[in-house]
Amino acid sequence: MESAEIRRRWLRFFEERGHHVVPSASLIADDPTLLLVPAGMVPFKPYFLGEVKAPWQRATSVQKCVRTPDIEEVGKTTRHGTFFQMCGNFSFGDYFKEGAITFAWELLTSSVADGGYGLDPERLWITVYLDDDEAERIWREVVGVPAERIQRLGKSENYWSMGVPGPCGPCSEINYDRGPEFGPEGGPAVNDERYVEIWNLVFMQYERGAGDGKEDFPILGDLPSQNIDTGLGLERLAMILQGVRNMYETDTLRVVIDKATELTGVAYGAAPASDVSLRVVADHLRTSVMLIGDGVTPGNEGRGYVLRRIMRRAIRNMRLLGATEPVVADLVDTVIKTMGRQYPELLTDRKRVETVALAEEAAFLKALKGGTNILDTAVTETKAAGGKVLPGDKAFLLHDTWGFPIDLTLEMAAEQGLSVDEDGFRRLMKEQRERAKADAKAKKTGHADLSAYREIADNSGATDFTGYTLTENESTVVGLLVDGVPSPAAAEGDEVEVILDRSPFYAEGGGQLADTGRLRLESGAVIEVRDVQKPVPGVHVHKGVVQVGEVVIGSPAHAAIDVGRRRAIARAHSATHLTHQALRDALGPTAAQAGSENSPGRFRFDFGSPNAVPGTVLTDVEQRINDVLSRELDVQAEVMSIDDAKKQGAIAEFGEKYGERVRVVTIGDFSKELCGGTHVHNTAQLGLVKLLGESSIGSGVRRVEALVGADAYNFLAKEHTVVAQLTDLVKGRPEELPEKISGMLAKLRDAEKEIERYRAEKVLQAAAGLAEGAKDVRGVALAVGRVPDGTSADDLRKLVLDVRGRIQGGRPAVVALFTVANGRPLTVIATNDAARDRGLKAGDLVRTAAKTLGGGGGGKPDVAQGGGQNAEAVDEAIAAVERLVAEAA
Ligand code: SER
């Protein structure tokens, strides 16, 4: 049965049984504790925790997942993949253990003709948690599984949590016996290769606290209701239903292996090592495509690094298989074709995915060159010092500047017989991460533990945001934190975080900066609000300082935003939408939004583009935007279902997670986008938009920065003044400026060259005098002396060689000249063949001279250079050289 069919049957089965079909969420987790979605239940976490009321009691999904802790195992075992699809069915306070168990059994064992998967019930083994008598009873009595095929396992196997604080509970797993050729008998407790886990039923009923990993954590209490979270590995079931030995040979991955074979000529099955490489390529390339598809771009941090590491491992393995040319285009194409059947957005986004992937391949091939040089030097140095371990800071440097994943450094060092100080590397990585985290934390939420905000949300509900229509409103203080700690009251001068029941303050989000303003309490107290964030969904936290009076929870408060700032931000935000649309019109759908920031009077907009955007295109885009302004288009916002929004062609941002109901902002007939921000009412309010140019901010992503309204006007006015000053200076009309100024620059360059030539000539003129003035020291012609200060090292060298050439007659000759440049003494010394025959080596002479100058130097026997710190010591150094020559001659 094909993977696409497994997916279809899953969704149909549960839909027929009252489950709402929820499309896979983006791999980019909408959860600060996670980088990427590792399990099907992640999008539903707020429902399990009761933070948000579930809109349905039953749901089902096939969720894209990425897990990388076992990345080293990929290709070596039969079932470790970095990307996989988790089929899940979920109950939020509806059915519990019996419902989950009977659904699972029915779907697995009913015949293919009846819509099931047709597995042989005799081959299914069950595990339950140590004390879960109830689950075991259901399996035996309700389903009829014989006792000998039910095993009890401990916390590490049969208790599930996300590894971090959140929902958890005991679980029961369904395992499939693949037969004696895969290992000894005895059930999953004995061998998990033969009895492979296919489906995990989690009885989600507790909330866990912080603790180490999977086993060591406290249970904080019951969840608001008893829930079900199940996960069936689509790839694992495909492996069984397609009768192949490992997940890499299932339909959607095998085609990638075959493509890699076609590109490298290495057949699958030829040798164990090349098989591992082929499997790594298939797995990693697919994961890369899925990540890029969801808006991840390669980078050195966070998700970007996960993607970079995976992609670079894949490319490296292709090279190990013998590929010498770029390979990514063909492999990406294969993945898109096969995965596009389940994820049609890959087909429509093909261009963007390819662009990002190809840019990363090009960057990596370039980095491989540059990084290999650094690595080779580090290896030579380590070996020269008698070491066997490459220092951690070198591995870190390779990672930081060349994007070398650590496993690449390990492999390449091993090829040259060295290991790597991995602990040192990880320490430096950790330090870097902590620096970044501290920065981010200091900027955003002063309070990392979100429980205080959750509690306020539980007691008082979400903030009623009135800011789409109002700029001030009456409200009540429902939550208060002082220096990040919940408090009943705050005094004058305190740094506070205030939560109101209603608020016109926009919390930073969707690229729009927060409002600032003032809260005036009935008591007369005033809080100046400097920032507003939403640390948990729906709760607006106003951060600021108590300027006068005392604040107590429950106080009535008048909340008013700074209207001027809000209007300037709204102008910037509407201008961003216009820019987005105009760029798409000019460059095609690859110019999709990759990020933005809307601040008062200015904005920046990041978008996908493989190359720099030519100046002429930017000018056209700016022209179009300004044309739209004068068409006085109305700006309207409307809340609708996500399906309707899509039908109307609204643009959504990559990686954003949207709910069922979305807000769509429409600007006349020009732009339609999903957006929660605040906007102007009519484009005429923008006045003027000025793009300030564009730049690269990473592979395949560009940034435009722009000014709006008065800021744009002020900028142009300032430029106008500068142009006026210039026309005055060069005595020409504005349009003549470029030509006139470039003419002047050319003249200046010529003049500089001329001066340079005169200077060099003057230095060389000195050569004749110096050669003539050479002293005879016991048959050696010694030209020694000081030339004018400021002579460059290059000129000094030329002069020394010139003087040496002028000393005639086959006499031994030593030329030693000194100068002082930028306050530091410098010397160049040269000897001819005859002098060297007498043992006079330039390198030795320079060493002595430079030592006297308080520095060092050296070079070859014929010419050497050195310098020092002490400009006063030049005469002494000259004397030292004379002495040495006299001694040797
Ligand atoms: N959350 C469980 C898992 O990931 C079941 O979906 O295994």
Short mmCIF file of N, CA and C in Angstrom, two decimals, residues 686-797:
data_model
loop_
_atom_site.label_atom_id
_atom_site.label_comp_id
_atom_site.label_asym_id
_atom_site.label_seq_id
_atom_site.Cartn_x
_atom_site.Cartn_y
_atom_site.Cartn_z
N LEU A 686 -0.90 57.55 3.57
CA LEU A 686 0.53 57.24 3.60
C LEU A 686 1.37 58.39 3.06
N GLY A 687 0.80 59.19 2.18
CA GLY A 687 1.54 60.33 1.64
C GLY A 687 2.60 59.93 0.65
N LEU A 688 3.63 59.22 1.13
CA LEU A 688 4.80 58.97 0.30
C LEU A 688 5.53 57.74 0.85
N VAL A 689 6.02 56.90 -0.05
CA VAL A 689 6.86 55.77 0.39
C VAL A 689 8.19 55.85 -0.36
N LYS A 690 9.28 55.78 0.41
CA LYS A 690 10.61 55.86 -0.21
C LYS A 690 11.41 54.61 0.14
N LEU A 691 11.74 53.80 -0.86
CA LEU A 691 12.57 52.61 -0.60
C LEU A 691 14.02 53.07 -0.52
N LEU A 692 14.73 52.58 0.51
CA LEU A 692 16.10 53.04 0.70
C LEU A 692 17.12 52.08 0.09
N GLY A 693 16.68 51.08 -0.64
CA GLY A 693 17.64 50.14 -1.23
C GLY A 693 17.46 48.77 -0.64
N GLU A 694 18.18 47.81 -1.16
CA GLU A 694 18.02 46.43 -0.70
C GLU A 694 19.37 45.79 -0.48
N SER A 695 19.37 44.73 0.34
CA SER A 695 20.64 44.07 0.65
C SER A 695 20.37 42.61 0.94
N SER A 696 21.43 41.82 1.05
CA SER A 696 21.26 40.40 1.34
C SER A 696 21.29 40.20 2.84
N ILE A 697 20.42 39.32 3.37
CA ILE A 697 20.54 39.00 4.80
C ILE A 697 20.70 37.50 5.00
N GLY A 698 21.16 36.79 3.99
CA GLY A 698 21.36 35.35 4.13
C GLY A 698 21.09 34.74 2.78
N SER A 699 21.42 33.44 2.63
CA SER A 699 21.27 32.89 1.29
C SER A 699 19.83 32.95 0.84
N GLY A 700 19.61 33.57 -0.28
CA GLY A 700 18.29 33.59 -0.89
C GLY A 700 17.30 34.52 -0.24
N VAL A 701 17.72 35.32 0.74
CA VAL A 701 16.77 36.24 1.37
C VAL A 701 17.32 37.66 1.26
N ARG A 702 16.47 38.57 0.81
CA ARG A 702 16.88 39.96 0.64
C ARG A 702 16.04 40.84 1.57
N ARG A 703 16.53 42.06 1.79
CA ARG A 703 15.80 42.97 2.67
C ARG A 703 15.69 44.34 2.00
N VAL A 704 14.46 44.91 1.99
CA VAL A 704 14.35 46.32 1.61
C VAL A 704 14.02 47.10 2.87
N GLU A 705 14.58 48.30 2.96
CA GLU A 705 14.22 49.19 4.05
C GLU A 705 13.58 50.41 3.43
N ALA A 706 12.64 50.99 4.14
CA ALA A 706 11.89 52.07 3.52
C ALA A 706 11.36 53.05 4.56
N LEU A 707 11.05 54.23 4.09
CA LEU A 707 10.47 55.26 4.95
C LEU A 707 9.08 55.61 4.42
N VAL A 708 8.22 56.07 5.35
CA VAL A 708 6.84 56.36 4.97
C VAL A 708 6.43 57.72 5.51
N GLY A 709 5.60 58.42 4.77
CA GLY A 709 4.99 59.66 5.24
C GLY A 709 6.04 60.74 5.50
N ALA A 710 5.90 61.41 6.67
CA ALA A 710 6.77 62.53 6.98
C ALA A 710 8.23 62.09 6.99
N ASP A 711 8.49 60.86 7.44
CA ASP A 711 9.89 60.40 7.47
C ASP A 711 10.46 60.32 6.07
N ALA A 712 9.63 59.86 5.13
CA ALA A 712 10.10 59.79 3.74
C ALA A 712 10.34 61.20 3.22
N TYR A 713 9.40 62.11 3.55
CA TYR A 713 9.55 63.49 3.08
C TYR A 713 10.83 64.11 3.64
N ASN A 714 11.06 63.92 4.98
CA ASN A 714 12.24 64.51 5.60
C ASN A 714 13.52 63.99 4.97
N PHE A 715 13.49 62.70 4.67
CA PHE A 715 14.67 62.08 4.05
C PHE A 715 14.95 62.75 2.69
N LEU A 716 13.88 62.88 1.89
CA LEU A 716 14.07 63.46 0.56
C LEU A 716 14.48 64.93 0.67
N ALA A 717 13.91 65.62 1.67
CA ALA A 717 14.24 67.03 1.83
C ALA A 717 15.73 67.16 2.16
N LYS A 718 16.21 66.27 3.04
CA LYS A 718 17.62 66.32 3.43
C LYS A 718 18.49 66.04 2.21
N GLU A 719 18.09 65.04 1.42
CA GLU A 719 18.87 64.72 0.23
C GLU A 719 18.89 65.92 -0.72
N HIS A 720 17.75 66.59 -0.78
CA HIS A 720 17.66 67.74 -1.67
C HIS A 720 18.67 68.81 -1.25
N THR A 721 18.77 69.03 0.07
CA THR A 721 19.72 70.03 0.57
C THR A 721 21.15 69.62 0.19
N VAL A 722 21.46 68.35 0.35
CA VAL A 722 22.81 67.88 0.02
C VAL A 722 23.08 68.11 -1.47
N VAL A 723 22.08 67.79 -2.29
CA VAL A 723 22.27 67.96 -3.74
C VAL A 723 22.50 69.45 -4.05
N ALA A 724 21.73 70.31 -3.36
CA ALA A 724 21.89 71.74 -3.60
C ALA A 724 23.30 72.18 -3.24
N GLN A 725 23.81 71.67 -2.11
CA GLN A 725 25.18 72.04 -1.72
C GLN A 725 26.19 71.57 -2.76
N LEU A 726 25.96 70.37 -3.26
CA LEU A 726 26.91 69.82 -4.24
C LEU A 726 26.88 70.62 -5.55
N THR A 727 25.67 70.96 -6.00
CA THR A 727 25.61 71.70 -7.28
C THR A 727 26.32 73.04 -7.11
N ASP A 728 26.21 73.61 -5.91
CA ASP A 728 26.90 74.84 -5.61
C ASP A 728 28.41 74.67 -5.71
N LEU A 729 28.87 73.57 -5.11
CA LEU A 729 30.31 73.30 -5.06
C LEU A 729 30.90 73.06 -6.44
N VAL A 730 30.19 72.22 -7.25
CA VAL A 730 30.80 71.84 -8.52
C VAL A 730 30.32 72.72 -9.67
N LYS A 731 29.48 73.63 -9.31
CA LYS A 731 28.99 74.58 -10.32
C LYS A 731 28.36 73.86 -11.51
N GLY A 732 27.34 73.08 -11.23
CA GLY A 732 26.68 72.38 -12.33
C GLY A 732 25.23 72.15 -11.96
N ARG A 733 24.45 71.68 -12.92
CA ARG A 733 23.06 71.38 -12.62
C ARG A 733 22.99 70.01 -11.95
N PRO A 734 21.90 69.74 -11.16
CA PRO A 734 21.82 68.47 -10.44
C PRO A 734 22.08 67.27 -11.35
N GLU A 735 21.48 67.27 -12.57
CA GLU A 735 21.64 66.08 -13.41
C GLU A 735 23.07 65.92 -13.93
N GLU A 736 23.88 66.99 -13.82
CA GLU A 736 25.28 66.86 -14.26
C GLU A 736 26.19 66.32 -13.17
N LEU A 737 25.63 66.23 -11.93
CA LEU A 737 26.48 65.86 -10.80
C LEU A 737 27.24 64.54 -11.00
N PRO A 738 26.57 63.46 -11.40
CA PRO A 738 27.31 62.19 -11.50
C PRO A 738 28.50 62.31 -12.43
N GLU A 739 28.27 62.94 -13.59
CA GLU A 739 29.35 63.01 -14.56
C GLU A 739 30.49 63.88 -14.04
N LYS A 740 30.09 65.03 -13.45
CA LYS A 740 31.13 65.95 -12.97
C LYS A 740 31.94 65.30 -11.86
N ILE A 741 31.23 64.68 -10.94
CA ILE A 741 31.97 64.13 -9.79
C ILE A 741 32.84 62.96 -10.23
N SER A 742 32.34 62.12 -11.14
CA SER A 742 33.20 61.00 -11.53
C SER A 742 34.41 61.51 -12.31
N GLY A 743 34.23 62.62 -13.07
CA GLY A 743 35.38 63.23 -13.74
C GLY A 743 36.41 63.70 -12.72
N MET A 744 35.91 64.31 -11.66
CA MET A 744 36.83 64.82 -10.63
C MET A 744 37.57 63.67 -9.95
N LEU A 745 36.83 62.60 -9.69
CA LEU A 745 37.47 61.46 -9.02
C LEU A 745 38.56 60.87 -9.91
N ALA A 746 38.28 60.81 -11.22
CA ALA A 746 39.27 60.24 -12.13
C ALA A 746 40.53 61.10 -12.12
N LYS A 747 40.31 62.43 -12.13
CA LYS A 747 41.47 63.34 -12.10
C LYS A 747 42.27 63.14 -10.81
N LEU A 748 41.54 63.01 -9.73
CA LEU A 748 42.18 62.83 -8.44
C LEU A 748 43.03 61.56 -8.43
N ARG A 749 42.47 60.51 -9.01
CA ARG A 749 43.21 59.24 -9.05
C ARG A 749 44.49 59.40 -9.87
N ASP A 750 44.37 60.10 -11.01
CA ASP A 750 45.57 60.31 -11.84
C ASP A 750 46.62 61.09 -11.07
N ALA A 751 46.14 62.13 -10.36
CA ALA A 751 47.09 62.95 -9.62
C ALA A 751 47.79 62.14 -8.54
N GLU A 752 47.01 61.28 -7.87
CA GLU A 752 47.62 60.46 -6.82
C GLU A 752 48.70 59.54 -7.39
N LYS A 753 48.40 58.99 -8.57
CA LYS A 753 49.37 58.09 -9.22
C LYS A 753 50.66 58.85 -9.53
N GLU A 754 50.45 60.07 -10.04
CA GLU A 754 51.60 60.92 -10.39
C GLU A 754 52.47 61.14 -9.15
N ILE A 755 51.80 61.52 -8.06
CA ILE A 755 52.55 61.81 -6.82
C ILE A 755 53.33 60.56 -6.40
N GLU A 756 52.67 59.45 -6.50
CA GLU A 756 53.30 58.18 -6.11
C GLU A 756 54.57 57.94 -6.94
N ARG A 757 54.45 58.23 -8.26
CA ARG A 757 55.61 58.01 -9.13
C ARG A 757 56.78 58.92 -8.73
N TYR A 758 56.44 60.20 -8.45
CA TYR A 758 57.51 61.14 -8.05
C TYR A 758 58.21 60.67 -6.78
N ARG A 759 57.35 60.21 -5.86
CA ARG A 759 57.91 59.79 -4.56
C ARG A 759 58.87 58.61 -4.75
N ALA A 760 58.44 57.63 -5.56
CA ALA A 760 59.26 56.45 -5.79
C ALA A 760 60.57 56.85 -6.48
N GLU A 761 60.43 57.80 -7.44
CA GLU A 761 61.64 58.24 -8.14
C GLU A 761 62.63 58.86 -7.17
N LYS A 762 62.05 59.68 -6.26
CA LYS A 762 62.90 60.40 -5.32
C LYS A 762 63.65 59.40 -4.43
N VAL A 763 62.93 58.39 -4.01
CA VAL A 763 63.56 57.38 -3.15
C VAL A 763 64.70 56.70 -3.90
N LEU A 764 64.42 56.38 -5.19
CA LEU A 764 65.43 55.66 -5.95
C LEU A 764 66.64 56.54 -6.29
N GLN A 765 66.35 57.87 -6.42
CA GLN A 765 67.47 58.77 -6.66
C GLN A 765 68.49 58.66 -5.53
N ALA A 766 67.97 58.43 -4.33
CA ALA A 766 68.86 58.31 -3.19
C ALA A 766 69.78 57.11 -3.36
N ALA A 767 69.36 56.14 -4.18
CA ALA A 767 70.10 54.89 -4.30
C ALA A 767 71.54 55.12 -4.77
N ALA A 768 71.66 55.99 -5.81
CA ALA A 768 73.00 56.21 -6.35
C ALA A 768 73.93 56.73 -5.26
N GLY A 769 73.44 57.73 -4.51
CA GLY A 769 74.25 58.31 -3.44
C GLY A 769 74.65 57.26 -2.40
N LEU A 770 73.65 56.41 -2.05
CA LEU A 770 73.92 55.41 -1.01
C LEU A 770 74.97 54.40 -1.49
N ALA A 771 74.87 53.99 -2.77
CA ALA A 771 75.80 53.01 -3.30
C ALA A 771 77.22 53.61 -3.32
N GLU A 772 77.28 54.88 -3.75
CA GLU A 772 78.61 55.52 -3.79
C GLU A 772 79.21 55.65 -2.40
N GLY A 773 78.32 55.93 -1.45
CA GLY A 773 78.81 56.15 -0.09
C GLY A 773 79.12 54.87 0.66
N ALA A 774 79.05 53.71 0.01
CA ALA A 774 79.26 52.45 0.72
C ALA A 774 80.68 52.41 1.29
N LYS A 775 80.77 52.00 2.55
CA LYS A 775 82.10 51.94 3.19
C LYS A 775 82.73 50.60 2.85
N ASP A 776 84.03 50.59 2.89
CA ASP A 776 84.69 49.31 2.70
C ASP A 776 85.08 48.78 4.08
N VAL A 777 84.50 47.67 4.44
CA VAL A 777 84.84 47.07 5.73
C VAL A 777 85.59 45.77 5.42
N ARG A 778 86.85 45.81 5.49
CA ARG A 778 87.72 44.67 5.18
C ARG A 778 87.27 43.95 3.91
N GLY A 779 87.10 44.75 2.88
CA GLY A 779 86.77 44.15 1.57
C GLY A 779 85.29 43.99 1.33
N VAL A 780 84.45 44.23 2.34
CA VAL A 780 82.99 44.15 2.13
C VAL A 780 82.45 45.57 1.95
N ALA A 781 81.68 45.77 0.87
CA ALA A 781 81.06 47.08 0.68
C ALA A 781 79.81 47.14 1.54
N LEU A 782 79.81 48.04 2.51
CA LEU A 782 78.67 48.14 3.42
C LEU A 782 77.97 49.48 3.25
N ALA A 783 76.74 49.44 2.71
CA ALA A 783 75.92 50.65 2.61
C ALA A 783 74.91 50.60 3.72
N VAL A 784 75.05 51.48 4.67
CA VAL A 784 74.16 51.42 5.81
C VAL A 784 73.72 52.84 6.14
N GLY A 785 72.50 53.01 6.56
CA GLY A 785 72.09 54.36 6.91
C GLY A 785 70.59 54.47 7.10
N ARG A 786 70.18 55.69 7.38
CA ARG A 786 68.75 55.94 7.66
C ARG A 786 68.18 56.80 6.55
N VAL A 787 67.05 56.43 6.02
CA VAL A 787 66.42 57.22 4.97
C VAL A 787 65.26 58.00 5.59
N PRO A 788 64.72 59.00 4.88
CA PRO A 788 63.70 59.87 5.51
C PRO A 788 62.55 59.07 6.12
N ASP A 789 62.05 59.60 7.23
CA ASP A 789 60.91 58.98 7.92
C ASP A 789 59.72 58.89 6.96
N GLY A 790 58.90 57.90 7.19
CA GLY A 790 57.67 57.78 6.41
C GLY A 790 57.83 56.96 5.15
N THR A 791 59.08 56.49 4.85
CA THR A 791 59.23 55.63 3.68
C THR A 791 58.52 54.31 3.97
N SER A 792 57.78 53.82 2.97
CA SER A 792 57.02 52.59 3.24
C SER A 792 57.95 51.38 3.18
N ALA A 793 57.50 50.27 3.74
CA ALA A 793 58.30 49.05 3.75
C ALA A 793 58.61 48.63 2.31
N ASP A 794 57.62 48.79 1.45
CA ASP A 794 57.81 48.40 0.05
C ASP A 794 58.91 49.22 -0.62
N ASP A 795 58.80 50.58 -0.40
CA ASP A 795 59.79 51.45 -1.01
C ASP A 795 61.18 51.17 -0.44
N LEU A 796 61.22 50.90 0.85
CA LEU A 796 62.50 50.63 1.50
C LEU A 796 63.15 49.39 0.87
N ARG A 797 62.32 48.42 0.63
CA ARG A 797 62.80 47.17 0.05
C ARG A 797 63.34 47.42 -1.38
#
